[in-house]
Every structure is written in C-alpha cells, then in structure tokens.
Tab-separated table of C-alpha atoms in Angstrom:
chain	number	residue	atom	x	y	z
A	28	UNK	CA	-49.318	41.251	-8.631
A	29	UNK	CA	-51.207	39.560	-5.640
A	30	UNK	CA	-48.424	41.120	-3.149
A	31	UNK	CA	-48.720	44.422	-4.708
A	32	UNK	CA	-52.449	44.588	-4.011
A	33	UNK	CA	-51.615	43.186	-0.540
A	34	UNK	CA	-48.846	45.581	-0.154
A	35	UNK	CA	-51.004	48.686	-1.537
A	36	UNK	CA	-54.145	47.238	0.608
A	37	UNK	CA	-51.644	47.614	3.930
A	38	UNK	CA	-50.405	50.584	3.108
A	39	UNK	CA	-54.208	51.746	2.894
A	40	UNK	CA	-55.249	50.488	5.723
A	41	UNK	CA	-52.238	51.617	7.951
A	42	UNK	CA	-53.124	55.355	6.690
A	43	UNK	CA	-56.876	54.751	7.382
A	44	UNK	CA	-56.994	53.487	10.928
A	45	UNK	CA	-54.149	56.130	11.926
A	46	UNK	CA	-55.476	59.047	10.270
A	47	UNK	CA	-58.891	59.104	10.272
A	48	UNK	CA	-60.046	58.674	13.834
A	49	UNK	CA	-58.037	61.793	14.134
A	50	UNK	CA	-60.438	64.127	12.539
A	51	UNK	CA	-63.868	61.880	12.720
A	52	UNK	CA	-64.688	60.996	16.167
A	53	UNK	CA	-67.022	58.450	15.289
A	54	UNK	CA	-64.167	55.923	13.593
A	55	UNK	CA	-62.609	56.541	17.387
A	56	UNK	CA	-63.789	53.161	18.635
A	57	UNK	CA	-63.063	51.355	15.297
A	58	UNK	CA	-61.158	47.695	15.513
A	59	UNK	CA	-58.175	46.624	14.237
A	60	UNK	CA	-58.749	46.274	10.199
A	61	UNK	CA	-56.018	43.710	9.908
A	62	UNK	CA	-57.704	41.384	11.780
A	63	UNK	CA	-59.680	41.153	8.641
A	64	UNK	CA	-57.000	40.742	5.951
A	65	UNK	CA	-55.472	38.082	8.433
A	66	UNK	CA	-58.703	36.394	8.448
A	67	UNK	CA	-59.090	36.707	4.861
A	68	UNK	CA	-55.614	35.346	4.371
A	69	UNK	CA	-56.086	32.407	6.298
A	70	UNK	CA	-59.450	31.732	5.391
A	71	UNK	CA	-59.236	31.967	1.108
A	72	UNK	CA	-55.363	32.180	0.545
A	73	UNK	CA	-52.642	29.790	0.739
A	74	UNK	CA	-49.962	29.791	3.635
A	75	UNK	CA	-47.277	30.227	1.153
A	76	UNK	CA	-48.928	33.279	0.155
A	77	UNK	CA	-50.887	34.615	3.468
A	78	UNK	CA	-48.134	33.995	6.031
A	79	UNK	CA	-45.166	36.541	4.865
A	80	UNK	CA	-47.640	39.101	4.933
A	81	UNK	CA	-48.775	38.384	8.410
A	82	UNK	CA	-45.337	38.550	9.853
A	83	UNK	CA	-44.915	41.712	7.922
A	84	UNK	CA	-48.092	43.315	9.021
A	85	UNK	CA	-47.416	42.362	12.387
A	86	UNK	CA	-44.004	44.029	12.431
A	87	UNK	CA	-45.599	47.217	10.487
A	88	UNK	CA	-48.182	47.849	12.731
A	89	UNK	CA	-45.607	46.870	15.812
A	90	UNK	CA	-43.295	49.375	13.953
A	91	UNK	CA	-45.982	52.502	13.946
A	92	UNK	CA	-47.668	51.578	17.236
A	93	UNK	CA	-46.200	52.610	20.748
A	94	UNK	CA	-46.931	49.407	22.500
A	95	UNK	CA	-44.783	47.056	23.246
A	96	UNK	CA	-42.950	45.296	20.282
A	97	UNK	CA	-44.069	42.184	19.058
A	98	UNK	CA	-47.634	42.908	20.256
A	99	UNK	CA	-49.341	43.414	17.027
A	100	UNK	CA	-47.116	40.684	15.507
A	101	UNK	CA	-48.740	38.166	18.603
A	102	UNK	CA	-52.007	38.900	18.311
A	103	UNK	CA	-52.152	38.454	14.069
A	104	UNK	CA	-49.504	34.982	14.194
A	105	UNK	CA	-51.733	33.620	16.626
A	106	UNK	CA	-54.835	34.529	15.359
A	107	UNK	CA	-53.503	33.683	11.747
A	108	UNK	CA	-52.528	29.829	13.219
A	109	UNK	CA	-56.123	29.154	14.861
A	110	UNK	CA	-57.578	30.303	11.345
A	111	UNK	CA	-55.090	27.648	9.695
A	112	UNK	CA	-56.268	24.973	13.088
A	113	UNK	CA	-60.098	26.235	12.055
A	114	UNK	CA	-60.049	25.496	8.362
A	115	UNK	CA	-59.154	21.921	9.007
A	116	UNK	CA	-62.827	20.800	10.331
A	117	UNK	CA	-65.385	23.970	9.440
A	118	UNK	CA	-66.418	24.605	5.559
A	119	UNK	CA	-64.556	27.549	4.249
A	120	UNK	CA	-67.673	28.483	1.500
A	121	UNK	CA	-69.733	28.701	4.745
A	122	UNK	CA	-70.133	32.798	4.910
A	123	UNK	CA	-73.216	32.387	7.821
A	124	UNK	CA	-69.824	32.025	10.231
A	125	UNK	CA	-67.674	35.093	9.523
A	126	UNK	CA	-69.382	37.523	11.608
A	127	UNK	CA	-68.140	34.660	14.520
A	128	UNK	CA	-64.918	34.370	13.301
A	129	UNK	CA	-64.699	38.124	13.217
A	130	UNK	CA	-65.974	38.854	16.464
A	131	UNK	CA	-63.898	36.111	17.666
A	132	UNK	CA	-60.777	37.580	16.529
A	133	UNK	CA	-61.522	41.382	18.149
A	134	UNK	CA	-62.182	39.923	21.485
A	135	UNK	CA	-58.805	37.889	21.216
A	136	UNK	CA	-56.664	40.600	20.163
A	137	UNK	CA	-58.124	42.272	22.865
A	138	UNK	CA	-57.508	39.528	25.812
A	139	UNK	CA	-53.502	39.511	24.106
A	140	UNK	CA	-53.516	43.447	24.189
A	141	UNK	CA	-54.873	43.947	27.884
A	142	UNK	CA	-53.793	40.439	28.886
A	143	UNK	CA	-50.344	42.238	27.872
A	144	UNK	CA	-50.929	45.448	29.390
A	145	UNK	CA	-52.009	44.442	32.420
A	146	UNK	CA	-49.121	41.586	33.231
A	147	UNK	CA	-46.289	43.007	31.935
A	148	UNK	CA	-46.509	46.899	31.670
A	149	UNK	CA	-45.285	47.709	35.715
A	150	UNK	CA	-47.877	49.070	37.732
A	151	UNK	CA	-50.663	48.650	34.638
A	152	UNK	CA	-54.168	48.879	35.573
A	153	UNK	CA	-57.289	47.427	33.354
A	154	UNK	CA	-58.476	50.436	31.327
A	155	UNK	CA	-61.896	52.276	32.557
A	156	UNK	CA	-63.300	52.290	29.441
A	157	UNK	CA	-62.454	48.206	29.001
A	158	UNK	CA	-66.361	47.596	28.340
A	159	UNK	CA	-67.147	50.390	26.562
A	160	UNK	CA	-64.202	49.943	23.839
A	161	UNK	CA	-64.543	46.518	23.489
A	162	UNK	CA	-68.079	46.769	22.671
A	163	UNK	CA	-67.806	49.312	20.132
A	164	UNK	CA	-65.155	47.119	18.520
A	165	UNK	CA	-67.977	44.483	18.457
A	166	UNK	CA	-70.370	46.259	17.102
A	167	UNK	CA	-68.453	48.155	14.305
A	168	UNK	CA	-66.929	44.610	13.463
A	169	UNK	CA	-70.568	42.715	13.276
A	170	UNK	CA	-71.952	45.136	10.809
A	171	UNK	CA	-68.669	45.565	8.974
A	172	UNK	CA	-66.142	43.116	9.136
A	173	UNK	CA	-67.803	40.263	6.745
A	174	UNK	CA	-68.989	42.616	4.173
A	175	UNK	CA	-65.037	43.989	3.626
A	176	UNK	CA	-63.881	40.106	3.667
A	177	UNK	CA	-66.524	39.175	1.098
A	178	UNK	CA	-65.871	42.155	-0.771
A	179	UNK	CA	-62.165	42.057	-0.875
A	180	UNK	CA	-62.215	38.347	-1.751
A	181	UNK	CA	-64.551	39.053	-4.745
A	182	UNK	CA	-62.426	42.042	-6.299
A	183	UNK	CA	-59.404	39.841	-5.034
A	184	UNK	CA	-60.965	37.445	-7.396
A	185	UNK	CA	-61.745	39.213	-10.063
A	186	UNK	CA	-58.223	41.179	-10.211
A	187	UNK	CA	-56.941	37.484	-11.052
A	188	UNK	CA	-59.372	36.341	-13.780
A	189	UNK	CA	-58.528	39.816	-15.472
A	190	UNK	CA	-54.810	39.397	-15.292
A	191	UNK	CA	-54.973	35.764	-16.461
A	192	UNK	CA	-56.330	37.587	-19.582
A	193	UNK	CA	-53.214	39.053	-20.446
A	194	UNK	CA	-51.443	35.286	-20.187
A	195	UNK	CA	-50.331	33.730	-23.404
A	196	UNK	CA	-52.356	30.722	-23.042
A	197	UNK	CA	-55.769	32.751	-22.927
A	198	UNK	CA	-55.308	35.268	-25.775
B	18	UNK	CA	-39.696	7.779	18.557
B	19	UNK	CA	-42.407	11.275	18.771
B	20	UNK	CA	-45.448	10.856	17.077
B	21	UNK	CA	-46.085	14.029	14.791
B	22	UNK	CA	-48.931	15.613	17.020
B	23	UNK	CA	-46.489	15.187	20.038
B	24	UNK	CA	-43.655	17.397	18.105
B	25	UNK	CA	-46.237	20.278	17.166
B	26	UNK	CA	-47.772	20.589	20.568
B	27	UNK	CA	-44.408	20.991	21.853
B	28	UNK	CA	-43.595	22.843	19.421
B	29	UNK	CA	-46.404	25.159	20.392
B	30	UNK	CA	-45.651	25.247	23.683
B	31	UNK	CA	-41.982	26.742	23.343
B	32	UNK	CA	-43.386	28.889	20.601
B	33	UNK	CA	-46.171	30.360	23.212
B	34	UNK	CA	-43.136	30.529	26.047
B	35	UNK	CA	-40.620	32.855	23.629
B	36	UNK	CA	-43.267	34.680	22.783
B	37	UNK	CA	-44.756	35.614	26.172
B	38	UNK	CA	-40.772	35.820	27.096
B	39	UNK	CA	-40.116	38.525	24.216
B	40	UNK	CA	-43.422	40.420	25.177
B	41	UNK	CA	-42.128	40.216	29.284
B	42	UNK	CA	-39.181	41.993	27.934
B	43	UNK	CA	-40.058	44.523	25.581
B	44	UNK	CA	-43.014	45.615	27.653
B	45	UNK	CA	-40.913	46.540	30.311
B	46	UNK	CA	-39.123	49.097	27.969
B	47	UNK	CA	-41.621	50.629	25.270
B	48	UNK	CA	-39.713	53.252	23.784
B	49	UNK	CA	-36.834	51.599	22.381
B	50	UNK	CA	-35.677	53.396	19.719
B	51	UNK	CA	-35.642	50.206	16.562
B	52	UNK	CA	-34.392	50.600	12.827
B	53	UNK	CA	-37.272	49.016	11.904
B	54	UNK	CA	-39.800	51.532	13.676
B	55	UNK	CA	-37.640	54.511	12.030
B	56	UNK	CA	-38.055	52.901	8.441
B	57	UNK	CA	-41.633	52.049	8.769
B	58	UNK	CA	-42.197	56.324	9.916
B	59	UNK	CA	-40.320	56.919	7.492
B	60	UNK	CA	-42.185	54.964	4.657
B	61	UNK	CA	-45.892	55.297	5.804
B	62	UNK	CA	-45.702	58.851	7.854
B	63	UNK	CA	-45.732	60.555	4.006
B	64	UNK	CA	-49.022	58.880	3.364
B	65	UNK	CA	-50.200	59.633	7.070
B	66	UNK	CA	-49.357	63.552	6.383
B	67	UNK	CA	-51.156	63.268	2.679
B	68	UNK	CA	-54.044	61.901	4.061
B	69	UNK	CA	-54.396	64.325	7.057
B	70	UNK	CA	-53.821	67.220	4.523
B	71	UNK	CA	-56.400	66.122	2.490
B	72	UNK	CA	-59.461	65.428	5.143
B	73	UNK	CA	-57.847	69.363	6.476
B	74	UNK	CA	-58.238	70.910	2.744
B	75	UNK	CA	-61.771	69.388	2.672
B	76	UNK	CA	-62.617	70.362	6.097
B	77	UNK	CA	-60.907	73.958	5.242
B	78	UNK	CA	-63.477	74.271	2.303
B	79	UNK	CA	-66.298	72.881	3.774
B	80	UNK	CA	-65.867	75.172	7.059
B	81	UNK	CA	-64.622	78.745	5.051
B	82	UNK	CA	-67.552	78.359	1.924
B	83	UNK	CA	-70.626	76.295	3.121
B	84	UNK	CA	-70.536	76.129	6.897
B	85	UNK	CA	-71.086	80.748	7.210
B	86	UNK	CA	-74.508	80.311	8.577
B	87	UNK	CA	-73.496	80.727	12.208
B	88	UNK	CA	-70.469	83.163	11.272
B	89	UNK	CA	-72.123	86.335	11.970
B	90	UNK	CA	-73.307	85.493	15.756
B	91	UNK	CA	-69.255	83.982	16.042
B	92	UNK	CA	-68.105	86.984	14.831
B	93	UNK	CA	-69.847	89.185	17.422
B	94	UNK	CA	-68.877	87.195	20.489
B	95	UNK	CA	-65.508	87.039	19.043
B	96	UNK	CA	-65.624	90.887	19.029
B	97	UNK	CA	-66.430	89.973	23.049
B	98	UNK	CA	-64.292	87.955	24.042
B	99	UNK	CA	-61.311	89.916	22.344
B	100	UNK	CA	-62.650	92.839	24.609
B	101	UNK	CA	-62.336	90.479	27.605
B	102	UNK	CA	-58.842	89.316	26.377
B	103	UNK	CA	-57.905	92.693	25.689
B	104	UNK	CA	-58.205	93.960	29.377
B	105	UNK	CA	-57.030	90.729	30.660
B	106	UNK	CA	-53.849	91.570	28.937
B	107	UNK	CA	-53.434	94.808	30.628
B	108	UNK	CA	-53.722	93.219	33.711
B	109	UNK	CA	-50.967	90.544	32.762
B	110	UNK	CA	-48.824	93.409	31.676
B	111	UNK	CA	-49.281	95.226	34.609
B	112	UNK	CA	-48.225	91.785	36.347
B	113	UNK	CA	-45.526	91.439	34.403
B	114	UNK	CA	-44.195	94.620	35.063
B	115	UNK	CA	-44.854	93.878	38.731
B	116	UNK	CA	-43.011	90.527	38.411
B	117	UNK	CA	-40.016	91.945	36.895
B	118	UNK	CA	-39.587	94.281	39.490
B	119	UNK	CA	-40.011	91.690	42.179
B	120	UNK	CA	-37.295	89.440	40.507
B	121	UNK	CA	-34.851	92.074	39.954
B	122	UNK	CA	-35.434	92.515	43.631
B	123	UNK	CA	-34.362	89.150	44.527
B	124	UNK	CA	-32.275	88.469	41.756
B	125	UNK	CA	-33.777	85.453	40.191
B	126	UNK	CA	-31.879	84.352	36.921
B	127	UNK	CA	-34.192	85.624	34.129
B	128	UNK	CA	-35.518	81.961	32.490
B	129	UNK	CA	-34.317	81.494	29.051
B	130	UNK	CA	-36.478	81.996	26.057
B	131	UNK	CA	-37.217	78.057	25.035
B	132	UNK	CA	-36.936	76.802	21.423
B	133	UNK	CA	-39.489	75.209	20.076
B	134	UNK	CA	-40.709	73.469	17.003
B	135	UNK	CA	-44.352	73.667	16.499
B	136	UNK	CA	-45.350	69.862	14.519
B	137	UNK	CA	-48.416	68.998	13.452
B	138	UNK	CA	-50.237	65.582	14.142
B	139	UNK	CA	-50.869	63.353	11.125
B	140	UNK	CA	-51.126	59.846	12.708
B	141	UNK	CA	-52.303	57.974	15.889
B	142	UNK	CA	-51.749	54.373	17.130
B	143	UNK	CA	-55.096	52.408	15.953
B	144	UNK	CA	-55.796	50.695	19.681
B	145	UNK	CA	-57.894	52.349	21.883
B	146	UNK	CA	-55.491	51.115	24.399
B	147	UNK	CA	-52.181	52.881	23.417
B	148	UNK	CA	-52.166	56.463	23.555
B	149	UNK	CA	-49.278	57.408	20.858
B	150	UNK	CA	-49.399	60.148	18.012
B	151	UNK	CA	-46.931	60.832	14.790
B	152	UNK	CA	-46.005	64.368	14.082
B	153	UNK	CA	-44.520	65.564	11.066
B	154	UNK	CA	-41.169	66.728	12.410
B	155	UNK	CA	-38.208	64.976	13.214
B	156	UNK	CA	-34.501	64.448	13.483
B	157	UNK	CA	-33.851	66.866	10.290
B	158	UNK	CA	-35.568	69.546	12.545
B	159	UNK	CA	-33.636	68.556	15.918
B	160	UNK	CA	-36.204	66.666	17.094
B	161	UNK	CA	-34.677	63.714	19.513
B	162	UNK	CA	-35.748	61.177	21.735
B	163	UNK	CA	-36.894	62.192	25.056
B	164	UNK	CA	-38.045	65.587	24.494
B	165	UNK	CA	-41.498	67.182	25.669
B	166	UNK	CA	-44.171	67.923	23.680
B	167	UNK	CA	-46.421	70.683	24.761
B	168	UNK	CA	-49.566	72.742	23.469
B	169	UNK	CA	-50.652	75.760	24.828
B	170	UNK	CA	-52.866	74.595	26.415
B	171	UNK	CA	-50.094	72.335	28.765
B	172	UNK	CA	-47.948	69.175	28.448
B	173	UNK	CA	-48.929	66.465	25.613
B	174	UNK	CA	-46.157	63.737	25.807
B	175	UNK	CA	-42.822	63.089	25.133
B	176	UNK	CA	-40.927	61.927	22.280
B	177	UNK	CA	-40.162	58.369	21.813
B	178	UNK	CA	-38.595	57.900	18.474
B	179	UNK	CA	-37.885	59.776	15.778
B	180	UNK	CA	-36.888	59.377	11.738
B	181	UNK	CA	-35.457	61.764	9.682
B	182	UNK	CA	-39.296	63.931	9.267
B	183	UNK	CA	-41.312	61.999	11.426
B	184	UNK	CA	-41.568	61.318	15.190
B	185	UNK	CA	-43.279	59.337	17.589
B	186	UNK	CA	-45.005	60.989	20.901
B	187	UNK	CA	-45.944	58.228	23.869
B	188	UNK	CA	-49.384	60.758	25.243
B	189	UNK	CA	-49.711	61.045	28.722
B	190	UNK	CA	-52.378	59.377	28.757
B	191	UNK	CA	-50.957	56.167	28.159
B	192	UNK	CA	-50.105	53.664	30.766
B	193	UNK	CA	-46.425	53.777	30.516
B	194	UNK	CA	-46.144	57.554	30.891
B	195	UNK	CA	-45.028	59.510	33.934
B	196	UNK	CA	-44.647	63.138	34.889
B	197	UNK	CA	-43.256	64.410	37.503
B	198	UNK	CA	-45.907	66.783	38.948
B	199	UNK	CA	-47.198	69.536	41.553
B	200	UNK	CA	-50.271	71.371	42.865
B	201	UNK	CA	-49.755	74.562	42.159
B	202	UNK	CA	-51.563	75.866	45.379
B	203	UNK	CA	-50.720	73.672	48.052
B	204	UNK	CA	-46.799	72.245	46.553
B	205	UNK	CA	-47.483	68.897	47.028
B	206	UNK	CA	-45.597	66.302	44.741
B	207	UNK	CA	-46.504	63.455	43.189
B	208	UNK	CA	-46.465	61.240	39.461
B	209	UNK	CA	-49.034	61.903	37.058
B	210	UNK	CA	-49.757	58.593	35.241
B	211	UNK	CA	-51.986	58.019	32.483
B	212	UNK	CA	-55.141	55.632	32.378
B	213	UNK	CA	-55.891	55.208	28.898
B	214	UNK	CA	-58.762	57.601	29.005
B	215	UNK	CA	-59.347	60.748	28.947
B	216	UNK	CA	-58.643	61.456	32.688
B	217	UNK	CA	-55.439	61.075	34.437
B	218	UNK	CA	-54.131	59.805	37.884
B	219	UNK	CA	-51.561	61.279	40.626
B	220	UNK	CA	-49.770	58.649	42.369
B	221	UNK	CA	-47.933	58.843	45.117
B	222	UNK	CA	-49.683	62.063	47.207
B	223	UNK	CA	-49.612	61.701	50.938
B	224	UNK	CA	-52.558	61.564	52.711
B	225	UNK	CA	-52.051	64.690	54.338
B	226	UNK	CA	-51.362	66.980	51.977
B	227	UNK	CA	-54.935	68.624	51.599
B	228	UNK	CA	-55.545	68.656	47.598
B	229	UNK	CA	-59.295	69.184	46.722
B	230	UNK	CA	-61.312	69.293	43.390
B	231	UNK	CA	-60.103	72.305	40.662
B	232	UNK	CA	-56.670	72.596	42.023
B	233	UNK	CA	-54.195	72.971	39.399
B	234	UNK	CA	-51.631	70.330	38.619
B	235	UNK	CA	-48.381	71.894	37.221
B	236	UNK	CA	-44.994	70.008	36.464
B	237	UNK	CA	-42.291	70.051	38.912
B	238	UNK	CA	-39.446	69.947	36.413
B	239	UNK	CA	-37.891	66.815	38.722
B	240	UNK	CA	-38.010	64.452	36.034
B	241	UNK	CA	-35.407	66.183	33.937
B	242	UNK	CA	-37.587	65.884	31.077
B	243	UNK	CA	-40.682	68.474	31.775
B	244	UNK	CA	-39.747	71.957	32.347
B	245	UNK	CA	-41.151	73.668	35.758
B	246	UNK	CA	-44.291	75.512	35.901
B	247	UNK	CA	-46.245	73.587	32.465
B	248	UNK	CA	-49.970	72.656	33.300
B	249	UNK	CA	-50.670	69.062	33.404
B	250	UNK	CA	-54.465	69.199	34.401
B	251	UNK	CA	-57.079	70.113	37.177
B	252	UNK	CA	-58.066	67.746	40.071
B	253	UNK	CA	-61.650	66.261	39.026
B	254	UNK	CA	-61.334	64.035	41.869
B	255	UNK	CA	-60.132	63.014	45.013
B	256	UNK	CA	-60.399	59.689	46.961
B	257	UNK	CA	-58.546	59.321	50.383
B	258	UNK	CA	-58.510	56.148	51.880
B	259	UNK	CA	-59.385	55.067	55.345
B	260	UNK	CA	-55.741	52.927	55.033
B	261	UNK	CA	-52.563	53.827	53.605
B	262	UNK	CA	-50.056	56.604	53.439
B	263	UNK	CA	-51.114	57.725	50.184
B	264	UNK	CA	-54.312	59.468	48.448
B	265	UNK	CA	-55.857	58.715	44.986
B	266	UNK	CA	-56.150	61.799	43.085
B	267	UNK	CA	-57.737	61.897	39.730
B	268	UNK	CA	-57.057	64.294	36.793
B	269	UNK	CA	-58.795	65.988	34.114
B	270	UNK	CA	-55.740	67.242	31.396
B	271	UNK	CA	-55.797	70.528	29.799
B	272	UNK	CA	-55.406	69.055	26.440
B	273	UNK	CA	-57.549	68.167	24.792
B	274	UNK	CA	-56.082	64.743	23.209
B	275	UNK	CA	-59.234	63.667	20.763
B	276	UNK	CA	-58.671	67.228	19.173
B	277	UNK	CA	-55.050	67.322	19.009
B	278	UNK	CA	-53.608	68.485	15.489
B	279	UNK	CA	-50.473	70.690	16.361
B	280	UNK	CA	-47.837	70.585	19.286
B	281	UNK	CA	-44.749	72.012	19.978
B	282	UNK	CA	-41.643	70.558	20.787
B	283	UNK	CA	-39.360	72.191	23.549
B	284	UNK	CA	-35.891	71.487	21.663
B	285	UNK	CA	-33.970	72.970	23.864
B	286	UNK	CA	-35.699	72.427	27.271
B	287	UNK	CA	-33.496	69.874	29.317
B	288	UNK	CA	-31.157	67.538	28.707
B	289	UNK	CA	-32.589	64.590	26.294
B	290	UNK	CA	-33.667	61.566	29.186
B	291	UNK	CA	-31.484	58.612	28.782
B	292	UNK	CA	-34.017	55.827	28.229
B	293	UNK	CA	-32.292	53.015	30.358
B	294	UNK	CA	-32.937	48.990	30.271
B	295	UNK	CA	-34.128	47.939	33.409
C-alpha cells in the first residue's frame, strides 16, 4: 500500500510541476517538489523503503526532463545520502530544522544543476536570471516546503493506522 | 586490513567520480533518444494532457460565462483591427500577385506546400534552467526526432524524442540549442543560441557586419533542420567589442514561450538531423 501512495504521490507531483506553471505564471519559479518527498523519505522512512523510490524518481524525472540524463537522479541520490549522513547526529522529531534542511536541499540541487550546466554543457554560460530563480525557489520553499513534509507525514501516518485496522490481529 | 570508514570514503569517492564521469558524457549529447524516456512519455504524458485539459475547460468557462465584462469594448476594436487586417490583406495579395509574376520571370522553383501537424503543449520540464516542452503528438502522427517546431508566430524548437502520442521539444531557449540564422536586412549569418531566459543570443557575427536594434533575425535553412525564411526574433541588443572578430548580438524571440499552448510540426520540412555522438 505504502508504494502505491508513493507511486500515486509521484505520479501527482510529476503532472503538477509540468503542467501547471504552464497556465499559472505565478507557480513559474516553483522548486523541485521531490526534493521534499526525498527529504521526507530520508528523514521518517526506512532505507529499505525510501531508497527504490529515489532511484526511481530520479530516473522519472531524468526520463521527462531534457537535461542531461542522470541529472535529476544526482541531485536526489546525493541529497537522499546526506539526509541518511544527517540523521545520524541531529534529532529527527526536531521540526524547528526543516525549513534548513529544505532550503538546503534547493540551493544544492541548484549548485549540481548549474554546476552541471555550466562544466559540461559546451560553450554553457551561467543563466541571467541565476539570482532571481534561485531566490524564488527559496522563498516558495520557506513558506511551503515544511508544511507539505509535515502534512504528508501525518496523512502518511494515518493511512497506516487505518489499514492496520483491517489486519486480523486488530479486529 | 581497511578499517570500515576507510572503505566508505573510498567508496564515495569512486561513486562521486562515475557519477561526474556519466554526467561529462551525457551532457555532451542531450537528446539521446532512451527506452526509458519513451516509456516514462508514454505513461505520465496521458495525465500531463488530462490535467492541461482540465485547467483549459475551467479556464474556457471561466473566460466564455463570467469574464464578458470587457467583451463589448474587445469586440469593437476587434471590429478595428479586422478593418486594418482586411486592407493589409489586399496589399499582400496585391504582393503576391506581384511576386508571382516576378518569379515566373526568373523562374524560381515554386516552394512546396509544407506538412504540418499542429500539437498542443501539455507539459514542461520543472527547472527553470531547462527549456523543454511535451506535446501531444508523436510517432503515430509522423512525428520524429529532429524535426522543427514552429508557431506562427516563428520557430519554437526542435524535436528531441518522441513515443508513440507524445514528444519531446528541446526550446530554443535552452542552452544546448542552435539555429542556424540571418538578418533579414543586412544577410549576415550567424548561430542563435539560447540563454535560458526569455532573450536569445547570436554568436558568431563579425564585427563588421552592421546589425542594429529591431532588425529581424530569420533562419538561414543551413542547418538542415530549419527551413529558410522562419522568424527567429528581433535584435534587442547589440554589443561590439573594442577586441575580437566577432559582435555580441542579443535577441528578443517572436514566441512567446511562457504562453505557448499549440505548435506545429513541419513533417515534411528537411531531412530528419542525424543526432551524432561526439
């Protein structure tokens, strides 16, 4: 059930930061909404369960984009590791440091996606909007990047207590 | 013999080399056509074009039943501006009637009548630094690698890859794109790149040629991909070194890329470009 809801909650989120900055200018400067599901994953889930769906994120997004494959998939395995390097000396019940783990996370993919760009693409320049876009990233993360983690934890929580319900052992 | 934290740091390390290795590579050659990229248009494009249906129905109803307040003042400089286009159509008939006669004079082939497959827009890459769009038209339609996309208003991209109903278009705007291009008054040549803005750069013009601001930019058709004659853009600026052989020259594009919903495909424009490793 867990990777249906992760499956369905990919599939949303593909269709949502592809097709709606088409028609409503203001999600133009959005960031990356995986970045939250990755964090999410490493933060509340176990590897066993979390890391599958990274790779497979990675390669979706890599799949759809027109950058340079394996780019997406970088930026989520790395940030996904450092998560998993994180948890080992910082208290995961501590919400007070998501918005820094959040804005964190933008500004790397963004060092891997330029840092990409620039070094590798021939005859790549820095963009001219480079402080423009990455601020807007920033800001829509601050204000809504934690709330969708905490959110999607609690229904993620939820969902389970109401399908353990249905388990022999609690009827 | 290697303590534990030895083995995962270098471990890391050869993990951090393949991966900047496999980056190196692929970056060099972005529009390889993968199975994997064809399945995943395939899978989520269906969603893309449901989604983009549904914000156009609501948009449609919103816009034809609540939004009539201004409709009435439209309507009248509609009536005005089809007056305007309605003489400026004589006049183009009257050129075209002039044009015909001047090419039967010097017996120019008559061009062919292009086909074209007009595609609407139902997805777009999520990074603000990769300028690519889905349409919902692909291989079932004859829709192949390499071919330009075009609006009417002048040339959007090319086509990258392409599933059975779904394709891929790399923007001009992005980086990795290149057009061959002209100025339409003065002839002179060089490769409109993309910036990952809104505006777009000519590389590659000599200092001498004399280009200033509001010439048009046109396609030269050299690159075996754009046909002749398409607008690219207008020159918004134009910086000239005091060293070099070559001038900057900066480019507003005709289209209009935060408002693009349809395009057309030229099927039948040039022979498909051979994407080739490098």
């Amino acid at each position: 059930m867990t990777y249906f809801l992760y499956t369905v909650v990919c599939l949303l989120v593909v269709v949502f930061q592809t097709t709606l900055p088409m028609h409503f200018a203001m999600f133009g400067g959005m960031y990356d909404l995986f970045l939250l599901f990755v964090i999410y994953l490493g933060f509340y889930r176990t590897i066993r369960e979390g890391f599958p769906f990274v790779i497979f994120f990675g390669l979706a997004m890599d799949a759809l984009s027109g950058g340079p494959f394996g780019l997406y998939l970088t930026s989520y395995f790395w940030l996904y590791l450092s998560i998993l390097g994180m948890i080992g000396f910082m208290r995961v019940g501590n919400n007070m440091i998501l918005p820094l783990v959040v804005v964190g996370s933008i500004l790397f993919q963004n060092i891997i996606f330029l840092g990409t760009m620039t070094l590798f693409v021939p005859e790549a320049k820095i963009p001219v909007f480079l402080y423009r876009n990455v601020l807007t990233q920033v800001l829509w993360s601050v204000i809504t990047g934690p709330i969708l983690i905490l959110l999607f934890h609690r229904a993620h929580v939820v969902l389970e207590k109401w399908l353990k319900t249905f388990q022999p052992e609690y009827r | 013999m290697f303590s534990k934290k030895m083995i995962m740091i270098v471990g890391a390390i050869i993990l951090i080399a393949v991966n900047i290795i496999i980056l190196s590579v692929n970056s060099q050659d972005r529009t390889p056509s993968t199975r994997i990229g064809q399945v995943a248009l395939f899978l989520v494009s269906p969603f893309q074009e449901f989604a983009s249906n549904g914000i156009h129905f609501v948009r449609n109803i919103w816009r034809n039943y609540f939004d009539l307040v201004g409709v009435s003042q439209e309507n009248d400089s509609l009536i005005k501006a089809l007056k305007i286009a309605n003489e400026k159509n004589n006049s183009l008939k009257e050129l075209e009637l002039s044009h015909a006669r001047l090419q039967s004079l010097l017996e120019f082939k008559p061009d062919l009548k292009r086909q074209v497959t007009v595609a609407a827009v139902v997805g777009k890459d999520p990074s603000p630094w990769l300028k690519t769009v889905v349409i919902d038209k692909g291989t079932d339609e004859g829709i192949q690698r390499g071919m330009p996309v075009v609006t009417p208003d002048g040339i959007a991209g090319l086509i990258t890859d392409a599933s059975s109903s779904y394709a891929k278009v790399l923007l001009i705007t992005d980086q990795n794109s290149a057009v061959d291009a002209l100025t339409q008054s003065t002839r002179s040549r060089g490769i409109v790149k993309g910036e990952s803005s809104d505006k777009l750069r000519l590389d590659y013009v000599l200092r001498r040629h004399d280009i200033t601001e509001g010439d048009i930019i046109i396609s030269s058709g050299l690159d075996g991909v754009f046909p002749k004659g398409l607008r690219v853009g207008y020159v918004h600026e134009v910086i000239k070194p005091n060293s070099g052989i070559f001038q900057k020259v900066f480019i507003i594009p005709y289209v209009d890329f935060e408002k693009l919903e349809e395009v057309l495909v030229i099927i039948d424009s040039l022979e498909p470009v051979k994407f080739s490793k490098p």
